[in-house]
PDB file of C-alpha atoms in Angstrom:
ATOM      1  CA  MET A   1     -30.304 -15.736 -15.203  1.00 67.00           C
ATOM      2  CA  SER A   2     -33.460 -13.909 -14.111  1.00 89.00           C
ATOM      3  CA  LYS A   3     -33.180 -10.749 -12.090  1.00 96.00           C
ATOM      4  CA  GLY A   4     -33.621 -10.891  -8.330  1.00 97.00           C
ATOM      5  CA  PRO A   5     -35.864  -8.813  -6.057  1.00 98.00           C
ATOM      6  CA  ILE A   6     -33.537  -5.801  -5.760  1.00 98.00           C
ATOM      7  CA  SER A   7     -33.267  -5.505  -9.538  1.00 98.00           C
ATOM      8  CA  GLN A   8     -37.016  -5.967  -9.956  1.00 97.00           C
ATOM      9  CA  PHE A   9     -37.654  -3.273  -7.344  1.00 98.00           C
ATOM     10  CA  ILE A  10     -35.542  -0.645  -9.065  1.00 97.00           C
ATOM     11  CA  GLU A  11     -36.964  -1.506 -12.486  1.00 97.00           C
ATOM     12  CA  LYS A  12     -40.513  -1.079 -11.122  1.00 97.00           C
ATOM     13  CA  TYR A  13     -40.070   2.048  -9.023  1.00 98.00           C
ATOM     14  CA  TYR A  14     -36.994   3.895 -10.332  1.00 98.00           C
ATOM     15  CA  LEU A  15     -38.661   5.559 -13.310  1.00 98.00           C
ATOM     16  CA  HIS A  16     -37.672   9.227 -13.404  1.00 97.00           C
ATOM     17  CA  PHE A  17     -34.860  11.702 -12.787  1.00 95.00           C
ATOM     18  CA  ASN A  18     -31.809  10.340 -10.925  1.00 95.00           C
ATOM     19  CA  SER A  19     -33.464   7.000 -10.229  1.00 97.00           C
ATOM     20  CA  ALA A  20     -34.170   6.477 -13.936  1.00 97.00           C
ATOM     21  CA  ALA A  21     -30.584   7.442 -14.768  1.00 97.00           C
ATOM     22  CA  LEU A  22     -29.454   4.752 -12.314  1.00 98.00           C
ATOM     23  CA  VAL A  23     -31.459   2.072 -14.124  1.00 98.00           C
ATOM     24  CA  ASP A  24     -30.395   3.283 -17.581  1.00 98.00           C
ATOM     25  CA  ALA A  25     -26.721   3.290 -16.528  1.00 98.00           C
ATOM     26  CA  ALA A  26     -26.984  -0.207 -15.041  1.00 98.00           C
ATOM     27  CA  LYS A  27     -28.611  -1.634 -18.181  1.00 98.00           C
ATOM     28  CA  ALA A  28     -26.057   0.044 -20.444  1.00 98.00           C
ATOM     29  CA  TYR A  29     -23.210  -1.319 -18.264  1.00 98.00           C
ATOM     30  CA  GLU A  30     -24.704  -4.794 -18.663  1.00 98.00           C
ATOM     31  CA  ASP A  31     -24.972  -4.294 -22.433  1.00 98.00           C
ATOM     32  CA  GLN A  32     -21.294  -3.371 -22.575  1.00 98.00           C
ATOM     33  CA  LEU A  33     -20.268  -6.618 -20.902  1.00 98.00           C
ATOM     34  CA  ASN A  34     -22.677  -8.682 -23.010  1.00 98.00           C
ATOM     35  CA  ASN A  35     -21.117  -7.184 -26.151  1.00 98.00           C
ATOM     36  CA  GLY A  36     -17.618  -8.193 -25.069  1.00 98.00           C
ATOM     37  CA  ALA A  37     -16.430  -4.788 -23.838  1.00 98.00           C
ATOM     38  CA  LYS A  38     -14.353  -4.462 -20.698  1.00 98.00           C
ATOM     39  CA  MET A  39     -15.104  -2.088 -17.828  1.00 98.00           C
ATOM     40  CA  MET A  40     -12.970   0.159 -15.679  1.00 98.00           C
ATOM     41  CA  VAL A  41     -14.379   1.162 -12.297  1.00 98.00           C
ATOM     42  CA  THR A  42     -12.838   4.189 -10.582  1.00 98.00           C
ATOM     43  CA  LEU A  43     -13.077   4.669  -6.820  1.00 98.00           C
ATOM     44  CA  ALA A  44     -12.746   8.117  -5.273  1.00 95.00           C
ATOM     45  CA  GLY A  45     -13.763   9.294  -1.824  1.00 88.00           C
ATOM     46  CA  ALA A  46     -13.814   6.776   1.003  1.00 94.00           C
ATOM     47  CA  MET A  47     -15.669   3.939  -0.673  1.00 97.00           C
ATOM     48  CA  SER A  48     -13.560   1.283   1.036  1.00 97.00           C
ATOM     49  CA  THR A  49     -14.298   2.712   4.473  1.00 96.00           C
ATOM     50  CA  ALA A  50     -17.966   2.775   3.388  1.00 96.00           C
ATOM     51  CA  GLU A  51     -17.511  -1.020   3.018  1.00 97.00           C
ATOM     52  CA  LEU A  52     -18.254  -1.135  -0.704  1.00 98.00           C
ATOM     53  CA  GLY A  53     -16.184  -4.322  -0.692  1.00 98.00           C
ATOM     54  CA  LYS A  54     -19.220  -6.237   0.564  1.00 98.00           C
ATOM     55  CA  ILE A  55     -20.616  -6.110  -2.973  1.00 98.00           C
ATOM     56  CA  PHE A  56     -17.690  -4.876  -5.084  1.00 98.00           C
ATOM     57  CA  ALA A  57     -15.657  -7.995  -4.238  1.00 98.00           C
ATOM     58  CA  GLU A  58     -18.389 -10.110  -5.842  1.00 98.00           C
ATOM     59  CA  MET A  59     -18.312  -7.853  -8.921  1.00 98.00           C
ATOM     60  CA  ILE A  60     -14.616  -8.725  -9.238  1.00 98.00           C
ATOM     61  CA  ARG A  61     -15.186 -12.442  -8.676  1.00 98.00           C
ATOM     62  CA  GLN A  62     -17.920 -12.511 -11.332  1.00 98.00           C
ATOM     63  CA  ASP A  63     -15.726 -10.653 -13.848  1.00 98.00           C
ATOM     64  CA  LYS A  64     -18.002  -7.595 -14.003  1.00 98.00           C
ATOM     65  CA  VAL A  65     -14.972  -5.297 -13.753  1.00 98.00           C
ATOM     66  CA  GLN A  66     -11.684  -5.830 -15.567  1.00 98.00           C
ATOM     67  CA  ILE A  67      -9.556  -2.931 -14.316  1.00 98.00           C
ATOM     68  CA  ILE A  68      -9.749  -0.481 -11.404  1.00 98.00           C
ATOM     69  CA  SER A  69      -8.457   3.022 -10.810  1.00 98.00           C
ATOM     70  CA  CYS A  70      -8.540   4.103  -7.182  1.00 98.00           C
ATOM     71  CA  THR A  71      -7.018   6.533  -4.770  1.00 97.00           C
ATOM     72  CA  GLY A  72      -4.295   5.366  -2.425  1.00 97.00           C
ATOM     73  CA  ALA A  73      -6.804   5.754   0.412  1.00 96.00           C
ATOM     74  CA  ASN A  74      -9.235   3.258  -1.128  1.00 98.00           C
ATOM     75  CA  LEU A  75      -6.378   0.853  -1.852  1.00 97.00           C
ATOM     76  CA  GLU A  76      -5.285   0.728   1.793  1.00 97.00           C
ATOM     77  CA  GLU A  77      -8.560   1.327   3.620  1.00 97.00           C
ATOM     78  CA  ASP A  78     -10.149  -1.883   2.363  1.00 98.00           C
ATOM     79  CA  ILE A  79      -7.255  -3.791   3.959  1.00 97.00           C
ATOM     80  CA  MET A  80      -7.492  -1.685   7.120  1.00 97.00           C
ATOM     81  CA  ASN A  81     -11.149  -2.631   7.426  1.00 97.00           C
ATOM     82  CA  LEU A  82     -10.169  -6.281   6.940  1.00 97.00           C
ATOM     83  CA  VAL A  83      -7.710  -6.283   9.842  1.00 96.00           C
ATOM     84  CA  ALA A  84      -9.183  -3.725  12.262  1.00 96.00           C
ATOM     85  CA  HIS A  85     -12.942  -3.656  11.728  1.00 97.00           C
ATOM     86  CA  SER A  86     -13.898  -4.198  15.370  1.00 96.00           C
ATOM     87  CA  HIS A  87     -11.818  -1.182  16.410  1.00 96.00           C
ATOM     88  CA  TYR A  88     -13.601   1.252  14.095  1.00 97.00           C
ATOM     89  CA  GLU A  89     -15.990   3.666  15.776  1.00 97.00           C
ATOM     90  CA  ARG A  90     -19.084   5.161  14.209  1.00 96.00           C
ATOM     91  CA  VAL A  91     -20.010   8.750  15.056  1.00 97.00           C
ATOM     92  CA  PRO A  92     -23.572   9.246  13.783  1.00 95.00           C
ATOM     93  CA  ASN A  93     -23.738  12.777  15.227  1.00 96.00           C
ATOM     94  CA  TYR A  94     -20.571  13.894  13.416  1.00 97.00           C
ATOM     95  CA  ARG A  95     -22.223  17.120  12.221  1.00 96.00           C
ATOM     96  CA  ASP A  96     -22.533  18.275  15.814  1.00 97.00           C
ATOM     97  CA  LEU A  97     -18.942  17.695  16.936  1.00 97.00           C
ATOM     98  CA  THR A  98     -17.070  20.641  18.411  1.00 98.00           C
ATOM     99  CA  PRO A  99     -13.394  21.271  17.625  1.00 97.00           C
ATOM    100  CA  GLN A 100     -12.622  19.965  21.137  1.00 98.00           C
ATOM    101  CA  GLN A 101     -14.443  16.709  20.441  1.00 97.00           C
ATOM    102  CA  GLU A 102     -12.543  16.354  17.159  1.00 97.00           C
ATOM    103  CA  TRP A 103      -9.300  16.894  19.064  1.00 97.00           C
ATOM    104  CA  ASP A 104     -10.353  14.245  21.594  1.00 97.00           C
ATOM    105  CA  LEU A 105     -10.763  11.762  18.742  1.00 97.00           C
ATOM    106  CA  LEU A 106      -7.246  12.575  17.542  1.00 96.00           C
ATOM    107  CA  GLU A 107      -5.892  12.052  21.054  1.00 97.00           C
ATOM    108  CA  ARG A 108      -7.509   8.600  21.072  1.00 96.00           C
ATOM    109  CA  GLY A 109      -5.871   7.738  17.733  1.00 94.00           C
ATOM    110  CA  LEU A 110      -9.137   7.881  15.807  1.00 96.00           C
ATOM    111  CA  ASN A 111      -9.072   9.521  12.374  1.00 95.00           C
ATOM    112  CA  ARG A 112     -12.599  10.493  11.314  1.00 96.00           C
ATOM    113  CA  VAL A 113     -14.025   9.939   7.827  1.00 95.00           C
ATOM    114  CA  THR A 114     -17.487  11.509   7.984  1.00 95.00           C
ATOM    115  CA  ASP A 115     -19.309   9.210  10.451  1.00 97.00           C
ATOM    116  CA  THR A 116     -16.602   6.552  10.766  1.00 97.00           C
ATOM    117  CA  CYS A 117     -13.340   6.697  12.704  1.00 97.00           C
ATOM    118  CA  ILE A 118     -10.351   4.645  11.544  1.00 96.00           C
ATOM    119  CA  PRO A 119      -8.183   3.446  14.457  1.00 94.00           C
ATOM    120  CA  GLU A 120      -4.586   4.488  13.864  1.00 90.00           C
ATOM    121  CA  HIS A 121      -2.833   1.808  15.915  1.00 89.00           C
ATOM    122  CA  GLU A 122      -4.905  -1.186  14.862  1.00 91.00           C
ATOM    123  CA  ALA A 123      -5.228  -0.132  11.216  1.00 91.00           C
ATOM    124  CA  PHE A 124      -2.282   1.989  10.047  1.00 87.00           C
ATOM    125  CA  ARG A 125       0.407   0.620  12.312  1.00 87.00           C
ATOM    126  CA  ARG A 126      -0.749  -2.989  12.020  1.00 88.00           C
ATOM    127  CA  LEU A 127      -0.217  -2.809   8.270  1.00 93.00           C
ATOM    128  CA  GLN A 128       2.934  -0.722   8.484  1.00 94.00           C
ATOM    129  CA  LYS A 129       5.253  -3.326   9.957  1.00 92.00           C
ATOM    130  CA  HIS A 130       4.242  -5.941   7.405  1.00 96.00           C
ATOM    131  CA  VAL A 131       4.221  -3.781   4.303  1.00 97.00           C
ATOM    132  CA  TYR A 132       7.554  -2.227   5.324  1.00 97.00           C
ATOM    133  CA  GLN A 133       9.153  -5.670   5.300  1.00 97.00           C
ATOM    134  CA  ILE A 134       7.830  -6.307   1.790  1.00 98.00           C
ATOM    135  CA  TRP A 135       9.097  -2.901   0.656  1.00 98.00           C
ATOM    136  CA  LYS A 136      12.474  -3.550   2.278  1.00 98.00           C
ATOM    137  CA  ASP A 137      12.856  -6.984   0.714  1.00 98.00           C
ATOM    138  CA  ALA A 138      12.257  -5.527  -2.745  1.00 98.00           C
ATOM    139  CA  ASP A 139      14.549  -2.591  -2.010  1.00 98.00           C
ATOM    140  CA  ASP A 140      17.389  -4.918  -0.972  1.00 98.00           C
ATOM    141  CA  LYS A 141      16.981  -6.977  -4.139  1.00 98.00           C
ATOM    142  CA  GLY A 142      16.808  -3.944  -6.403  1.00 98.00           C
ATOM    143  CA  GLU A 143      13.249  -4.849  -7.419  1.00 98.00           C
ATOM    144  CA  ARG A 144      10.534  -2.326  -8.192  1.00 98.00           C
ATOM    145  CA  TYR A 145       6.756  -2.699  -8.032  1.00 98.00           C
ATOM    146  CA  PHE A 146       3.588  -0.631  -8.181  1.00 98.00           C
ATOM    147  CA  PRO A 147       1.795   0.282  -4.922  1.00 98.00           C
ATOM    148  CA  HIS A 148      -1.028  -2.185  -5.583  1.00 98.00           C
ATOM    149  CA  GLU A 149       1.459  -4.961  -6.353  1.00 98.00           C
ATOM    150  CA  PHE A 150       3.051  -4.544  -2.928  1.00 98.00           C
ATOM    151  CA  MET A 151      -0.424  -4.739  -1.358  1.00 98.00           C
ATOM    152  CA  TYR A 152      -1.183  -7.879  -3.364  1.00 98.00           C
ATOM    153  CA  LYS A 153       2.053  -9.444  -2.115  1.00 98.00           C
ATOM    154  CA  MET A 154       1.141  -8.644   1.489  1.00 98.00           C
ATOM    155  CA  LEU A 155      -2.382 -10.044   1.175  1.00 98.00           C
ATOM    156  CA  LEU A 156      -1.372 -13.230  -0.637  1.00 98.00           C
ATOM    157  CA  SER A 157       1.573 -13.910   1.689  1.00 97.00           C
ATOM    158  CA  GLY A 158      -0.822 -14.678   4.545  1.00 96.00           C
ATOM    159  CA  VAL A 159       0.971 -12.442   7.077  1.00 96.00           C
ATOM    160  CA  LEU A 160      -2.290 -10.636   7.886  1.00 96.00           C
ATOM    161  CA  GLU A 161      -4.437 -13.725   8.458  1.00 96.00           C
ATOM    162  CA  GLU A 162      -4.126 -13.565  12.245  1.00 95.00           C
ATOM    163  CA  TYR A 163      -5.786 -10.137  12.211  1.00 95.00           C
ATOM    164  CA  TYR A 164      -8.798 -10.802   9.962  1.00 97.00           C
ATOM    165  CA  GLU A 165     -11.940  -9.352  11.502  1.00 96.00           C
ATOM    166  CA  ILE A 166     -14.408  -9.554   8.623  1.00 97.00           C
ATOM    167  CA  ASP A 167     -15.351 -12.291   6.192  1.00 97.00           C
ATOM    168  CA  LEU A 168     -12.586 -12.439   3.598  1.00 97.00           C
ATOM    169  CA  LYS A 169     -15.161 -12.497   0.796  1.00 98.00           C
ATOM    170  CA  ASP A 170     -16.094  -8.903   1.742  1.00 98.00           C
ATOM    171  CA  SER A 171     -12.624  -7.535   0.935  1.00 98.00           C
ATOM    172  CA  TRP A 172     -12.487  -6.235  -2.627  1.00 98.00           C
ATOM    173  CA  MET A 173      -8.709  -5.942  -2.441  1.00 98.00           C
ATOM    174  CA  TYR A 174      -8.361  -9.626  -1.577  1.00 98.00           C
ATOM    175  CA  ALA A 175     -10.666 -10.527  -4.477  1.00 98.00           C
ATOM    176  CA  ALA A 176      -8.555  -8.314  -6.757  1.00 98.00           C
ATOM    177  CA  ALA A 177      -5.329  -9.868  -5.477  1.00 98.00           C
ATOM    178  CA  GLU A 178      -6.615 -13.381  -6.121  1.00 98.00           C
ATOM    179  CA  ALA A 179      -7.584 -12.372  -9.667  1.00 98.00           C
ATOM    180  CA  ASN A 180      -4.372 -10.339 -10.137  1.00 98.00           C
ATOM    181  CA  LEU A 181      -6.654  -7.609 -11.422  1.00 98.00           C
ATOM    182  CA  PRO A 182      -4.861  -4.616 -12.956  1.00 98.00           C
ATOM    183  CA  ILE A 183      -5.156  -1.507 -10.776  1.00 98.00           C
ATOM    184  CA  VAL A 184      -4.039   2.059 -11.371  1.00 98.00           C
ATOM    185  CA  VAL A 185      -3.406   4.188  -8.263  1.00 98.00           C
ATOM    186  CA  PRO A 186      -2.730   7.790  -9.307  1.00 98.00           C
ATOM    187  CA  GLY A 187      -1.408  10.106  -6.614  1.00 96.00           C
ATOM    188  CA  TRP A 188      -0.629   7.197  -4.284  1.00 97.00           C
ATOM    189  CA  GLU A 189       1.897   9.393  -2.495  1.00 95.00           C
ATOM    190  CA  ASP A 190      -0.800  11.330  -0.642  1.00 92.00           C
ATOM    191  CA  SER A 191      -2.205   8.217   1.059  1.00 96.00           C
ATOM    192  CA  THR A 192      -1.237   7.131   4.567  1.00 94.00           C
ATOM    193  CA  MET A 193       0.975   4.334   3.244  1.00 96.00           C
ATOM    194  CA  GLY A 194       2.448   6.770   0.735  1.00 97.00           C
ATOM    195  CA  ASN A 195       3.325   9.148   3.553  1.00 96.00           C
ATOM    196  CA  ILE A 196       4.833   6.280   5.528  1.00 96.00           C
ATOM    197  CA  PHE A 197       6.898   5.169   2.516  1.00 98.00           C
ATOM    198  CA  ALA A 198       8.133   8.740   2.059  1.00 98.00           C
ATOM    199  CA  SER A 199       9.183   8.836   5.714  1.00 97.00           C
ATOM    200  CA  TYR A 200      11.414   5.783   5.173  1.00 98.00           C
ATOM    201  CA  VAL A 201      12.916   7.446   2.098  1.00 98.00           C
ATOM    202  CA  ILE A 202      13.667  10.582   4.139  1.00 98.00           C
ATOM    203  CA  LYS A 203      15.293   8.424   6.827  1.00 98.00           C
ATOM    204  CA  GLY A 204      17.422   6.689   4.189  1.00 98.00           C
ATOM    205  CA  GLU A 205      15.909   3.248   4.829  1.00 98.00           C
ATOM    206  CA  LEU A 206      14.280   2.867   1.396  1.00 98.00           C
ATOM    207  CA  LYS A 207      14.960   4.196  -2.092  1.00 98.00           C
ATOM    208  CA  ALA A 208      12.204   6.225  -3.722  1.00 98.00           C
ATOM    209  CA  THR A 209      12.727   4.276  -6.950  1.00 98.00           C
ATOM    210  CA  THR A 210      11.640   1.018  -5.275  1.00 98.00           C
ATOM    211  CA  MET A 211       8.081   2.263  -5.741  1.00 98.00           C
ATOM    212  CA  LYS A 212       7.003   2.614  -9.360  1.00 98.00           C
ATOM    213  CA  SER A 213       5.713   6.086 -10.187  1.00 97.00           C
ATOM    214  CA  GLY A 214       2.561   7.704 -11.517  1.00 97.00           C
ATOM    215  CA  ILE A 215       4.153   8.126 -14.944  1.00 98.00           C
ATOM    216  CA  GLU A 216       4.789   4.399 -14.984  1.00 98.00           C
ATOM    217  CA  TYR A 217       1.143   3.833 -14.061  1.00 98.00           C
ATOM    218  CA  MET A 218       0.125   5.883 -17.095  1.00 98.00           C
ATOM    219  CA  THR A 219       2.420   3.936 -19.416  1.00 98.00           C
ATOM    220  CA  PHE A 220       1.114   0.678 -17.896  1.00 98.00           C
ATOM    221  CA  LEU A 221      -2.475   1.835 -18.502  1.00 98.00           C
ATOM    222  CA  ALA A 222      -1.665   2.920 -22.073  1.00 98.00           C
ATOM    223  CA  ASP A 223      -0.333  -0.558 -22.839  1.00 98.00           C
ATOM    224  CA  TRP A 224      -3.325  -2.250 -21.182  1.00 98.00           C
ATOM    225  CA  TYR A 225      -5.843  -0.056 -23.009  1.00 98.00           C
ATOM    226  CA  SER A 226      -4.181  -0.609 -26.371  1.00 98.00           C
ATOM    227  CA  LYS A 227      -4.377  -4.377 -25.888  1.00 98.00           C
ATOM    228  CA  ASN A 228      -7.916  -4.545 -24.462  1.00 98.00           C
ATOM    229  CA  SER A 229     -10.005  -1.960 -26.298  1.00 98.00           C
ATOM    230  CA  ASP A 230     -10.801  -3.860 -29.502  1.00 97.00           C
ATOM    231  CA  LYS A 231     -14.401  -4.396 -28.335  1.00 98.00           C
ATOM    232  CA  GLY A 232     -14.480  -1.283 -26.186  1.00 98.00           C
ATOM    233  CA  VAL A 233     -13.624  -0.284 -22.632  1.00 98.00           C
ATOM    234  CA  GLY A 234     -16.276   1.380 -20.505  1.00 98.00           C
ATOM    235  CA  PHE A 235     -15.657   3.901 -17.743  1.00 98.00           C
ATOM    236  CA  PHE A 236     -17.723   3.692 -14.541  1.00 98.00           C
ATOM    237  CA  GLN A 237     -16.698   6.544 -12.270  1.00 97.00           C
ATOM    238  CA  ILE A 238     -17.578   6.678  -8.575  1.00 96.00           C
ATOM    239  CA  GLY A 239     -16.960  10.216  -7.355  1.00 91.00           C
ATOM    240  CA  GLY A 240     -14.529  12.563  -9.047  1.00 88.00           C
ATOM    241  CA  GLY A 241     -10.953  13.680  -8.600  1.00 90.00           C
ATOM    242  CA  ILE A 242      -7.746  12.012  -9.657  1.00 95.00           C
ATOM    243  CA  ALA A 243      -9.110   8.451  -9.563  1.00 96.00           C
ATOM    244  CA  GLY A 244     -11.256   9.404 -12.560  1.00 95.00           C
ATOM    245  CA  ASP A 245      -9.363  12.219 -14.235  1.00 94.00           C
ATOM    246  CA  PHE A 246      -6.042  10.333 -14.451  1.00 97.00           C
ATOM    247  CA  PRO A 247      -7.169   7.178 -16.270  1.00 98.00           C
ATOM    248  CA  ILE A 248      -9.728   8.788 -18.589  1.00 97.00           C
ATOM    249  CA  CYS A 249      -6.873  10.859 -20.069  1.00 97.00           C
ATOM    250  CA  VAL A 250      -5.163   7.770 -21.477  1.00 98.00           C
ATOM    251  CA  VAL A 251      -7.355   7.941 -24.589  1.00 97.00           C
ATOM    252  CA  PRO A 252      -6.505  11.515 -25.658  1.00 97.00           C
ATOM    253  CA  MET A 253      -2.866  10.816 -24.772  1.00 97.00           C
ATOM    254  CA  LEU A 254      -2.754   7.825 -27.115  1.00 98.00           C
ATOM    255  CA  TYR A 255      -4.691   9.638 -29.845  1.00 96.00           C
ATOM    256  CA  GLN A 256      -3.105  13.079 -29.681  1.00 95.00           C
ATOM    257  CA  ASP A 257       0.346  12.607 -28.184  1.00 97.00           C
ATOM    258  CA  MET A 258       1.144   9.142 -29.531  1.00 96.00           C
ATOM    259  CA  GLU A 259      -0.762   9.889 -32.770  1.00 97.00           C
ATOM    260  CA  MET A 260      -2.484   6.498 -32.598  1.00 96.00           C
ATOM    261  CA  HIS A 261      -5.539   7.696 -34.525  1.00 95.00           C
ATOM    262  CA  ASP A 262      -7.197   4.283 -34.572  1.00 95.00           C
ATOM    263  CA  VAL A 263      -7.436   4.105 -30.764  1.00 96.00           C
ATOM    264  CA  PRO A 264     -11.113   3.848 -29.754  1.00 97.00           C
ATOM    265  CA  PHE A 265     -12.761   6.306 -27.402  1.00 97.00           C
ATOM    266  CA  TRP A 266     -14.157   5.034 -24.112  1.00 98.00           C
ATOM    267  CA  SER A 267     -17.219   3.008 -25.122  1.00 98.00           C
ATOM    268  CA  TYR A 268     -19.399   3.899 -22.099  1.00 98.00           C
ATOM    269  CA  PHE A 269     -19.310   6.573 -19.428  1.00 97.00           C
ATOM    270  CA  CYS A 270     -21.155   6.876 -16.149  1.00 97.00           C
ATOM    271  CA  GLN A 271     -20.355   9.096 -13.186  1.00 95.00           C
ATOM    272  CA  ILE A 272     -21.993   8.947  -9.780  1.00 95.00           C
ATOM    273  CA  SER A 273     -21.391  12.271  -8.091  1.00 87.00           C
ATOM    274  CA  ASP A 274     -23.047  14.620  -5.647  1.00 81.00           C
ATOM    275  CA  SER A 275     -20.879  17.448  -6.965  1.00 69.00           C
ATOM    276  CA  THR A 276     -22.982  20.339  -8.220  1.00 68.00           C
ATOM    277  CA  THR A 277     -22.692  20.950 -11.964  1.00 69.00           C
ATOM    278  CA  SER A 278     -20.385  23.935 -12.104  1.00 68.00           C
ATOM    279  CA  TYR A 279     -17.929  26.000 -14.115  1.00 68.00           C
ATOM    280  CA  GLY A 280     -14.321  24.850 -14.198  1.00 71.00           C
ATOM    281  CA  SER A 281     -14.889  21.759 -12.076  1.00 71.00           C
ATOM    282  CA  TYR A 282     -13.827  18.281 -13.186  1.00 69.00           C
ATOM    283  CA  SER A 283     -16.209  16.486 -10.846  1.00 70.00           C
ATOM    284  CA  GLY A 284     -19.018  18.882 -11.734  1.00 70.00           C
ATOM    285  CA  ALA A 285     -18.513  18.791 -15.508  1.00 76.00           C
ATOM    286  CA  VAL A 286     -21.251  17.196 -17.595  1.00 82.00           C
ATOM    287  CA  PRO A 287     -20.153  14.198 -19.723  1.00 87.00           C
ATOM    288  CA  ASN A 288     -20.533  16.080 -23.020  1.00 86.00           C
ATOM    289  CA  GLU A 289     -17.591  18.290 -22.054  1.00 88.00           C
ATOM    290  CA  LYS A 290     -15.387  15.197 -22.311  1.00 91.00           C
ATOM    291  CA  ILE A 291     -16.115  15.004 -26.042  1.00 91.00           C
ATOM    292  CA  THR A 292     -14.136  18.218 -26.544  1.00 92.00           C
ATOM    293  CA  TRP A 293     -11.157  16.659 -24.745  1.00 91.00           C
ATOM    294  CA  GLY A 294     -11.066  13.604 -26.978  1.00 92.00           C
ATOM    295  CA  LYS A 295     -12.172  11.211 -24.234  1.00 93.00           C
ATOM    296  CA  LEU A 296     -15.693  10.293 -25.337  1.00 94.00           C
ATOM    297  CA  ASP A 297     -17.234   9.894 -28.779  1.00 94.00           C
ATOM    298  CA  ILE A 298     -20.428  11.609 -29.938  1.00 95.00           C
ATOM    299  CA  ASN A 299     -22.250   8.285 -29.658  1.00 95.00           C
ATOM    300  CA  THR A 300     -20.711   7.045 -26.397  1.00 96.00           C
ATOM    301  CA  PRO A 301     -23.534   6.173 -23.954  1.00 96.00           C
ATOM    302  CA  LYS A 302     -23.243   8.816 -21.242  1.00 97.00           C
ATOM    303  CA  PHE A 303     -24.842   8.928 -17.796  1.00 96.00           C
ATOM    304  CA  ILE A 304     -24.515  11.123 -14.751  1.00 94.00           C
ATOM    305  CA  ILE A 305     -26.289  10.199 -11.537  1.00 95.00           C
ATOM    306  CA  GLU A 306     -26.321  13.115  -9.138  1.00 92.00           C
ATOM    307  CA  SER A 307     -26.582  11.298  -5.850  1.00 93.00           C
ATOM    308  CA  ASP A 308     -24.607   9.702  -3.022  1.00 94.00           C
ATOM    309  CA  ALA A 309     -22.365   6.931  -4.358  1.00 95.00           C
ATOM    310  CA  THR A 310     -22.749   4.926  -1.132  1.00 96.00           C
ATOM    311  CA  ILE A 311     -26.443   4.603  -2.026  1.00 96.00           C
ATOM    312  CA  VAL A 312     -26.239   4.334  -5.817  1.00 97.00           C
ATOM    313  CA  ALA A 313     -23.204   2.098  -6.481  1.00 98.00           C
ATOM    314  CA  PRO A 314     -24.451  -0.908  -4.451  1.00 98.00           C
ATOM    315  CA  LEU A 315     -27.810  -0.764  -6.277  1.00 98.00           C
ATOM    316  CA  ILE A 316     -26.172  -0.742  -9.711  1.00 98.00           C
ATOM    317  CA  PHE A 317     -23.829  -3.549  -8.703  1.00 98.00           C
ATOM    318  CA  ALA A 318     -26.796  -5.534  -7.337  1.00 98.00           C
ATOM    319  CA  TYR A 319     -28.515  -5.165 -10.716  1.00 98.00           C
ATOM    320  CA  LEU A 320     -25.401  -6.381 -12.533  1.00 98.00           C
ATOM    321  CA  LEU A 321     -25.177  -9.358 -10.156  1.00 98.00           C
ATOM    322  CA  ASP A 322     -28.863 -10.212 -10.779  1.00 97.00           C
ATOM    323  CA  MET A 323     -29.738  -9.687  -7.129  1.00 97.00           C
TER     324      MET A 323
END
């Protein structure tokens, strides 16, 4: 398939510095898929609230991503946007807000993420009553699932259909649920739904063990990687933090701790980050540092695009989708 106008535009005009890195990373991502490798995409920050699902869902449907690692916030906020979009409020002058104005937003039940406010009642609480019932049903039966599996159950059950406020094709979580795409959600406990689950545990209404743990996510990922890395697995990292650091460590764990010395390194690495290159920072570390940790090989294609992921990721995905 020939490339569309967006792809042609970036190939013509994105020739140097960060823009050239964007094109190089997109072409290398495409090469990985064409050579039979699989790709992990990691989502940090608030990419779901930034509505990345409008293009990321199509990436999932077209099999351009085979596994995802994301924060608990990104897992839930895509669904919140699905059921409460019309109640979100944009605050374009967020840099000018006084502490009193921030407090006023809290009083109105609006939790601000940069220039976008998530409505507590319509988003958090609307999901809470439905996901609690799914948690409770599993708890009563002695069943245990991962956080993303509970979300998949809720989405596929149809209980949220009455609330849909955006086109379903723009929800990356719904696309992932339909594909039963493997997801890893490290540190899920610090998300809103994680906090809510913990509150039910404290109240004695749910058992903590009903939710599978981060250690179980790592063992799940180790099994998946071992079975799917024969032609390589690439690592496309949006932002930094635990969504990236947790899954990339599966390779040195298998190699060093499990002594599986034939396990392949990640076959591609790209990070989109506006974190300044710095000492001691994970998000600000250059890719070569990962060689010393047994994550990347000497010859692994490595890219770092120092820019805003809300600008860069949709352009790379558009290139991969031949837009």
